[in-house]
Coordinates of C-alpha atoms and ligand atoms in Angstrom, one line a residue:
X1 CA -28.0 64.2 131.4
X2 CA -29.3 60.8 131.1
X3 CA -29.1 58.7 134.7
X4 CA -29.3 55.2 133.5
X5 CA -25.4 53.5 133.3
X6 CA -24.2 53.2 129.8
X7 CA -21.7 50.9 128.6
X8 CA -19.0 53.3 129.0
X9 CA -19.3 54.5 132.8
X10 CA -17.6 51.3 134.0
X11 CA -14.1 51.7 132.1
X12 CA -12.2 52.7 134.9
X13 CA -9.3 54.8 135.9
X14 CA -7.1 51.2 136.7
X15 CA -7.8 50.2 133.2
X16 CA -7.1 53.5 131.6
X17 CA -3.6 53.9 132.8
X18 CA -2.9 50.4 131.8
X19 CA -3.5 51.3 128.3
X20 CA -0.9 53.5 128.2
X21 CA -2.4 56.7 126.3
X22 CA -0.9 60.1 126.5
X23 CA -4.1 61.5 128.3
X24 CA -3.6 58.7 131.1
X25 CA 0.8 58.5 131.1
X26 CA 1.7 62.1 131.0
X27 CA 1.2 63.4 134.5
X28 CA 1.1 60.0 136.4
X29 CA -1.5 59.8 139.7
X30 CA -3.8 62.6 137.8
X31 CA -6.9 62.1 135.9
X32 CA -6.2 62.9 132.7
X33 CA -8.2 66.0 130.8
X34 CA -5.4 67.9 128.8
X35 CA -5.3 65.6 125.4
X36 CA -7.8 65.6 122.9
X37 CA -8.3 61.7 123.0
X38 CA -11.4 60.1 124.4
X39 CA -11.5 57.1 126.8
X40 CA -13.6 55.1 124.7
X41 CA -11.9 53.2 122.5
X42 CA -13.0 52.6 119.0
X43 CA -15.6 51.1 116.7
X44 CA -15.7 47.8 115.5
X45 CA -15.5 48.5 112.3
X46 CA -12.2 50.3 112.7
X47 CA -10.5 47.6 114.9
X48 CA -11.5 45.3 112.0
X49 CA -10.4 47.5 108.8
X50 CA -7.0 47.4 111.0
X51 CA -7.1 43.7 112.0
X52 CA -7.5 43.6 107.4
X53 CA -4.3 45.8 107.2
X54 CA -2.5 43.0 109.4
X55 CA -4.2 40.1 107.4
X56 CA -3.3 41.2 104.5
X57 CA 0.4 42.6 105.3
X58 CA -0.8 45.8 103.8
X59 CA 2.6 47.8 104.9
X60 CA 3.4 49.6 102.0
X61 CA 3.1 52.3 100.2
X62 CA -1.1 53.0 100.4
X63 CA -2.4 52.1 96.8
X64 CA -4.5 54.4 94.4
X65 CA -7.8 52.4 95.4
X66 CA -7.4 52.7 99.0
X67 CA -7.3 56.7 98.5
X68 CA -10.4 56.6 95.8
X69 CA -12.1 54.9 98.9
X70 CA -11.4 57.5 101.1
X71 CA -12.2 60.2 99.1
X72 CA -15.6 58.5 98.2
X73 CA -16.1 57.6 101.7
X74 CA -15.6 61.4 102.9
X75 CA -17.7 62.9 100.2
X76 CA -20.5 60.5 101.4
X77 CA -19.8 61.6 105.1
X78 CA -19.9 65.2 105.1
X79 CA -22.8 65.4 102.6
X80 CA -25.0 63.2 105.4
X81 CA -23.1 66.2 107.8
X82 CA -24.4 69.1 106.5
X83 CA -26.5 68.6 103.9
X84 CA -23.5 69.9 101.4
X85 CA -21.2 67.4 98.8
X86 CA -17.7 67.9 97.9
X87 CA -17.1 65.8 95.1
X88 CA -14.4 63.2 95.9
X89 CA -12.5 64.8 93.0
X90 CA -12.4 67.8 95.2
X91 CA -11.0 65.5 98.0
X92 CA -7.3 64.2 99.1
X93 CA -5.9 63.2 101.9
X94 CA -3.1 64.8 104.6
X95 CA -1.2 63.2 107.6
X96 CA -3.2 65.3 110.2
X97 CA -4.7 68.7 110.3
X98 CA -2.0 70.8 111.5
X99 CA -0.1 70.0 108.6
X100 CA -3.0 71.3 106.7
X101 CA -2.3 74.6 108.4
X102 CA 1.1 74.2 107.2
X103 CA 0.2 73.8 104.1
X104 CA -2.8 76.7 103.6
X105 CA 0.4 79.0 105.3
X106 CA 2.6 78.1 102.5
X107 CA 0.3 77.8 99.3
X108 CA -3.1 79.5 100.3
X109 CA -2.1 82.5 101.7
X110 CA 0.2 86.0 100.9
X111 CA 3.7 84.7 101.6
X112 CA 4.6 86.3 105.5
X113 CA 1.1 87.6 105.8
X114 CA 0.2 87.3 109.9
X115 CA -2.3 84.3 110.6
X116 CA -5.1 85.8 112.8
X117 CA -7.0 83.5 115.2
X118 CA -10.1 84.1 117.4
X119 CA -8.7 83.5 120.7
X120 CA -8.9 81.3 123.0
X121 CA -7.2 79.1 120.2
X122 CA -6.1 75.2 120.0
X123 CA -3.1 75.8 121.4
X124 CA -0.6 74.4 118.2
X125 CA -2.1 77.4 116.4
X126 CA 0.0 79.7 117.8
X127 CA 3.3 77.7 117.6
X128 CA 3.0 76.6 114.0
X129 CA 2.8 80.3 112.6
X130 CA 5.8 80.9 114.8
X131 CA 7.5 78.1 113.4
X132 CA 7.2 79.1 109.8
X133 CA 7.9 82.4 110.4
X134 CA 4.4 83.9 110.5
X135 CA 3.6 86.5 113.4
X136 CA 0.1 85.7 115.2
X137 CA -2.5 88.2 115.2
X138 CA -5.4 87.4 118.2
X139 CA -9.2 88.6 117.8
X140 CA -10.2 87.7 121.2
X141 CA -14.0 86.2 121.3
X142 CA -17.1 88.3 122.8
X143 CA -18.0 86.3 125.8
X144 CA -21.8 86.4 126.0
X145 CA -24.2 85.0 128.9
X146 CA -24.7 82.1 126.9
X147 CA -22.8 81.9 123.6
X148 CA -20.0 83.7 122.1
X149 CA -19.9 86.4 119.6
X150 CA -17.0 87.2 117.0
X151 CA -15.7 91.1 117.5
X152 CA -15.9 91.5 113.8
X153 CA -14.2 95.1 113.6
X154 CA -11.5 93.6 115.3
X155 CA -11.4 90.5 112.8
X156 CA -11.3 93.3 110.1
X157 CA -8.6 95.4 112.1
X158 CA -6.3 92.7 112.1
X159 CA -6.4 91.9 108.6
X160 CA -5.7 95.9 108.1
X161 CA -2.5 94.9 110.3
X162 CA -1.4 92.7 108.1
X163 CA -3.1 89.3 109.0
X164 CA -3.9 87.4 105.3
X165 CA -5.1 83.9 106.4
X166 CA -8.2 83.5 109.5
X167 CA -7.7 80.3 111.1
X168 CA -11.5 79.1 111.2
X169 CA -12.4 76.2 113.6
X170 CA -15.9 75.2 114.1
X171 CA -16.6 73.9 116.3
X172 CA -14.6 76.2 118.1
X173 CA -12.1 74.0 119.8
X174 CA -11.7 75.0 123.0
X175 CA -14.8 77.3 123.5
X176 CA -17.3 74.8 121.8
X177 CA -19.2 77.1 119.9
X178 CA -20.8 76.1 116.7
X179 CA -21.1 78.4 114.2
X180 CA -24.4 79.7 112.4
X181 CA -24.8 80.2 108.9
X182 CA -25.5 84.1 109.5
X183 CA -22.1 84.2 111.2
X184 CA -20.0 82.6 108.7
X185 CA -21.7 84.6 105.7
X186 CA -20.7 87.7 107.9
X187 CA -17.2 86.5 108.7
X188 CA -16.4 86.1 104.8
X189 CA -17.0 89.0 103.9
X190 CA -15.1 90.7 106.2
X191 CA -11.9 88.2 104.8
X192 CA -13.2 88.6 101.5
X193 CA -13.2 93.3 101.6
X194 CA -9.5 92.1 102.7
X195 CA -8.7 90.2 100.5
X196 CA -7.5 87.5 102.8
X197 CA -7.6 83.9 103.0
X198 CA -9.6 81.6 105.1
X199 CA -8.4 77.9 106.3
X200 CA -11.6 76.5 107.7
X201 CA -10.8 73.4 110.2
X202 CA -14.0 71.1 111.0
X203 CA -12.3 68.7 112.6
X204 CA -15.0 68.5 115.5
X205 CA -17.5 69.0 112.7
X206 CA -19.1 65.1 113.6
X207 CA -19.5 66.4 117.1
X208 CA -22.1 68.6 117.3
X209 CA -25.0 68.7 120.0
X210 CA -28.9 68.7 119.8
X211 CA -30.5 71.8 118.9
X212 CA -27.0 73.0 116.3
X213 CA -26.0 71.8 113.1
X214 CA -22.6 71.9 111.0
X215 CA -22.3 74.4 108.6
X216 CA -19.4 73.7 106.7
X217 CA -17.3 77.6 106.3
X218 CA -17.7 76.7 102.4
X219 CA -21.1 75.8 101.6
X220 CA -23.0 79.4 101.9
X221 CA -21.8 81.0 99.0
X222 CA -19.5 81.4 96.2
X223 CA -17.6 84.3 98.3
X224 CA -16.7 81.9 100.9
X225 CA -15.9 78.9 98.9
X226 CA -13.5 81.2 96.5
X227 CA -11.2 82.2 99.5
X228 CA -11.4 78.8 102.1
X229 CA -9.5 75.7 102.0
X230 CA -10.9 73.2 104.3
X231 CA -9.8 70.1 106.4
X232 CA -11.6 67.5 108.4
X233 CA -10.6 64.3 109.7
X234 CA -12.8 61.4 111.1
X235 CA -9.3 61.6 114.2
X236 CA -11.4 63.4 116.9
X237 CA -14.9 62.0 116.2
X238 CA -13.4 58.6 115.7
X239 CA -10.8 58.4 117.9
X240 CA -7.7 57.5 115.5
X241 CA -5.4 61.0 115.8
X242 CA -2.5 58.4 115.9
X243 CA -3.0 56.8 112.9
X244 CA -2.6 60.0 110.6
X245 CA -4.9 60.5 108.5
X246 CA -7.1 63.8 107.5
X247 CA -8.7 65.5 104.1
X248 CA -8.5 68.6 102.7
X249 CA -11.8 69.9 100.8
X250 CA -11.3 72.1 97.6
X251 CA -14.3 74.7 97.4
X252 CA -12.7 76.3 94.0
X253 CA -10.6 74.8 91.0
X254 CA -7.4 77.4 91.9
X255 CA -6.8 76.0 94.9
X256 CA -7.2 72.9 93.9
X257 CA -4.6 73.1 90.9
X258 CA -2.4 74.8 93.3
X259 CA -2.8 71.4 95.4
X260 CA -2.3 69.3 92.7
X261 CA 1.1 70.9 91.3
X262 CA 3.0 71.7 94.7
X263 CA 1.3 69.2 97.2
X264 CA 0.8 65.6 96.0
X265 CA 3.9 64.6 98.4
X266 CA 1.8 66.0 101.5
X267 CA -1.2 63.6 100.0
X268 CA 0.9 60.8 100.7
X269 CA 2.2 61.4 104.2
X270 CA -1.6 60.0 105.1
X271 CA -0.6 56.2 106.8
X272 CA -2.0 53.2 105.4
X273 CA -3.6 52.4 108.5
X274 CA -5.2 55.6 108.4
X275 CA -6.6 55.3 105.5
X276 CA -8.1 52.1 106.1
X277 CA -9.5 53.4 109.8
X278 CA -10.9 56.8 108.1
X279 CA -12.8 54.9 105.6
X280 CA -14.2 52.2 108.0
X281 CA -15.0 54.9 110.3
X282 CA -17.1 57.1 107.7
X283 CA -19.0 54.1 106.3
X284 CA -19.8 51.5 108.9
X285 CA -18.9 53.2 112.3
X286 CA -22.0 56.3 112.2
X287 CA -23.9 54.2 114.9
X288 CA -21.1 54.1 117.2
X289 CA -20.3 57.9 116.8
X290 CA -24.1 58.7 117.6
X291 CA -23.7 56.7 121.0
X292 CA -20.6 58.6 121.4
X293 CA -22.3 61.9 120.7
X294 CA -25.2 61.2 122.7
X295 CA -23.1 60.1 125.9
X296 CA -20.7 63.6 125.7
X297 CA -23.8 65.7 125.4
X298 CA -24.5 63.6 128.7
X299 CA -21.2 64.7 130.4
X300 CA -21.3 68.1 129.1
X301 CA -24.8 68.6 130.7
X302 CA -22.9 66.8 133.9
X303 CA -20.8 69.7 134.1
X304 CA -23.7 71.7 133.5
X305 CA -25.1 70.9 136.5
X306 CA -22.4 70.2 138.4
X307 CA -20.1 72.7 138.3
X308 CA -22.7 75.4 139.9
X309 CA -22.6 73.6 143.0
X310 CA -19.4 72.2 143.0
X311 CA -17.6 75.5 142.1
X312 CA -20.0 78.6 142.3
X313 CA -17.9 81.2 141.0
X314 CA -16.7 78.8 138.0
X315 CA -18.1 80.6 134.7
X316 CA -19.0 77.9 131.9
X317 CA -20.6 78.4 128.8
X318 CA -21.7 74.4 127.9
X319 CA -20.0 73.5 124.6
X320 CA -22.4 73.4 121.4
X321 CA -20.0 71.0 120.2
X322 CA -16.6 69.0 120.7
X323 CA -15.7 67.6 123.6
X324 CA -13.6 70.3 124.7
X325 CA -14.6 72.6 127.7
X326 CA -13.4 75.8 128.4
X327 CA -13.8 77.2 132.6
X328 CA -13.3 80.5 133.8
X329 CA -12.0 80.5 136.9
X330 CA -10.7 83.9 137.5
X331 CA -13.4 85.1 140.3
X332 CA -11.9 81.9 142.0
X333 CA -8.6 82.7 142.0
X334 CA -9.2 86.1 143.1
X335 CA -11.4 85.1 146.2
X336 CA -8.6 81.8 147.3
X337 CA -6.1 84.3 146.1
X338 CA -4.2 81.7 143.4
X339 CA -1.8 83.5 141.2
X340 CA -4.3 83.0 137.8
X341 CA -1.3 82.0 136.3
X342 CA -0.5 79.2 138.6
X343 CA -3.7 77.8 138.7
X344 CA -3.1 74.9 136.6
X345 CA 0.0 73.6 138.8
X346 CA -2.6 74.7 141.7
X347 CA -4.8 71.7 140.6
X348 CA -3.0 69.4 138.9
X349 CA -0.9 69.2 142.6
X350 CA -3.6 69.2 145.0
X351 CA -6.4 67.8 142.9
X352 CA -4.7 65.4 140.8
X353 CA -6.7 66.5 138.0
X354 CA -4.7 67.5 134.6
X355 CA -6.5 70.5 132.3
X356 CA -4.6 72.5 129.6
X357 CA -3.3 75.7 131.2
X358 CA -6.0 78.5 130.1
X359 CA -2.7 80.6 129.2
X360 CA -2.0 78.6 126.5
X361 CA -5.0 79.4 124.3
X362 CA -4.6 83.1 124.0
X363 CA -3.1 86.3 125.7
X364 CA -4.6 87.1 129.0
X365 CA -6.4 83.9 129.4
X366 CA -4.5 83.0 132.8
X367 CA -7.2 81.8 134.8
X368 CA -8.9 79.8 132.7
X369 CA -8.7 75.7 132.0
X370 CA -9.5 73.9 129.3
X371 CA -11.2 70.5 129.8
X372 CA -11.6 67.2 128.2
X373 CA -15.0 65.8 128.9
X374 CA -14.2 62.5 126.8
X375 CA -14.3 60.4 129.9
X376 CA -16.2 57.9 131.6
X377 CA -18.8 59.8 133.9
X378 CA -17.9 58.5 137.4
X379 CA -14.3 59.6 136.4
X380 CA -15.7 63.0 134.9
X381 CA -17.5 63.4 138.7
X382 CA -14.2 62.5 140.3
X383 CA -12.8 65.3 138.7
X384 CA -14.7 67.7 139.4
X385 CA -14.7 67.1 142.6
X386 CA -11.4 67.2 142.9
X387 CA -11.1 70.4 141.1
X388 CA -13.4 72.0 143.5
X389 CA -12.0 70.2 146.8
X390 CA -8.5 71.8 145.3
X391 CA -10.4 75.3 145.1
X392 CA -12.2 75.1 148.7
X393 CA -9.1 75.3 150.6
Ligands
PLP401 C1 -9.3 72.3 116.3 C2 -8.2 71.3 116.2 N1 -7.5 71.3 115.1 C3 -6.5 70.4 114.9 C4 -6.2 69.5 115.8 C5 -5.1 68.6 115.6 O1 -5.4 67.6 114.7 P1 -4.4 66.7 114.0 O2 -4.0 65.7 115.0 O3 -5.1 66.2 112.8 O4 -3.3 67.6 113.6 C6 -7.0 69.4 117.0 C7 -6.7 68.4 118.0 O5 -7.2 68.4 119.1 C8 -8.0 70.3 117.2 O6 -8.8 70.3 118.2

């Protein structure tokens, strides 16, 4: 973690509520950590491609050039990612990513085939299978000392169960992990000996720490590229999930036809403003999200450090990537005896602090939190502190 004050440690709490934000309005008096937003505002160059939508009264329907620009723009982006191009031709655009889920569950995927997940999940992907219909198959992670491993019989069991389309997120949102090239390989070919389907979301792809690298699902061989549809969005890295915009990669020229003949309304659900942010934000806004990056790998090496002391019985694996942290706190709750499954309520009433309930990310996971660490650093201390002062009594 570096010492010296950055620009960002004086935004304060005052002038966070004031805003108005979900993160900061939802549980009033609490320092906000449940929503993926961060408190840093945005880049220039997206306030201004916004301010340009408002010049030039740019309301209506988005026009043909704005999406070529996008597409160009994301093709550009991810290849300066990860080293690997998707033609914009293989490129179009989507409201958000969840949609996108929506969309592999209906078009890339055996119709009512069970949607597995390696758990702990964002929460949303266990409510959007239910809402279409789909049962939810969990492969819970491996918890290691230091990283995470995929239980890959059990990712091959539940595709024998019936599960036809892995829900791939890396980096793992809420777990952090980033995933190596080695591991992907080995997870499609367990989908591929199934014959399932793989939708591979890289939303947190931009926001990966020293010492990893993105490896998009897609880009280590043909096996993988023939069974994946993929979605990214500049939304977490950049901060616009409001303005609803996200893309969806073609890796094979099915898919893509598929896309082309069933989905073209879904293309156009993408805002206007959205458009114009996401393409400001992958051509003129990189400096900013390096400062961003290089200030959250600064808070999640805070909590690194902090939590030892603050909390000793906390277990935290720090994040390779996102800014999404995920704390076990069950040797806690069993030593203040907390119900696990209260533990949440526990700390959001007597610390003021707001996580997302552990619970909601996978069965058995009462006990755990998950934590935004998008925050200014005083305010990220304060909570911590107030976490543990809420766990000391
Ligand atoms: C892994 C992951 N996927 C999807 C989403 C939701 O993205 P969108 O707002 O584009 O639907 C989030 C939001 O935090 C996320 O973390």
């Amino acid at each position: 973690m570096s010492p010296a004050t950055h620009r960002f440690d004086s935004i304060t709490e005052t002038a966070l509520v004031e805003q108005g934000s979900n993160k900061w309005t939802t549980y009033p008096g609490t320092i906000g950590m449940h929503i993926a937003e961060m408190d840093f505002g945005v880049a220039d160059p997206v306030r201004k491609s916004l301010d340009e939508v408002d010049r030039r009264d740019l309301f209506g329907y988005a026009p043909e050039w704005l999406y070529d620009e996008v597409r160009r723009a994301t093709s550009d982006f991810y290849a300066d990612l990860s080293g690997y191009r998707v033609p914009p031709e293989r490129i179009d655009t989507l409201p958000d990513v969840l949609m996108g889920l929506n969309v592999a569950m209906d078009h890339f995927s055996a119709p009512g085939s069970k949607i597995v997940l390696l758990t702990p999940a964002y929460m949303p992907f266990f409510t959007a299978p239910t809402f279409a219909g789909r049962e939810v198959i969990e492969v819970p992670m491996i918890k290691g000392e230091s990283d995470w491993t995929v239980d890959y019989a059990g990712l091959d069991a539940a595709f024998k169960a019936g599960g036809g389309l892995l829900v791939f997120v890396n980096p793992h949102n809420p777990i952090g992990k980033v995933y190596s090239a080695k591991e992907i390989v080995r997870i499609g070919e367990v989908v591929e000996a199934n014959g399932a389907r793989v939708y591979a979301d890289e939303i947190h792809a931009p926001l990966v720490y020293s010492e990893h690298s993105h490896v998009p699902y897609t880009s280590v061989n043909e096996v993988n590229a023939g069974h994946a549809v993929t979605a990214i969005a500049a939304t977490k890295a950049f901060n616009i999930p409001g303005l609803k915009c996200a893309q969806m990669l073609f890796s094979n020229e099915a898919d893509l036809a598929v896309w082309k003949q069933k989905c073209l309304f879904t293309a156009h659900m993408a805002s206007n403003p959205g458009l114009f942010a996401t393409a400001a934000a992958y051509t003129g806004s990189r400096d900013w999200l390096a400062e961003v990056r290089t200030y959250l790998e600064g808070n999640r090496d805070l909590v690194t450090e902090l939590l030892p002391a603050l909390v000793p019985d906390a277990v935290f694996i720090p994040p390779q990537g996102t800014y999404i942290g995920w704390l076990d706190l069950r040797a806690t709750c069993a030593r203040l005896g907390i119900d696990p499954s209260a533990l949440h309520t526990h700390i959001l009433e007597k610390g003021k602090v707001s996580f997302t309930d552990g619970a909601l990310c996978g069965t058995g996971l009462a006990g755990h939190l998950r934590m935004n660490f998008a925050t200014p650093r005083p305010i990220l201390r304060e909570a911590l502190e107030r976490t543990a002062a809420a766990l000391s009594e």
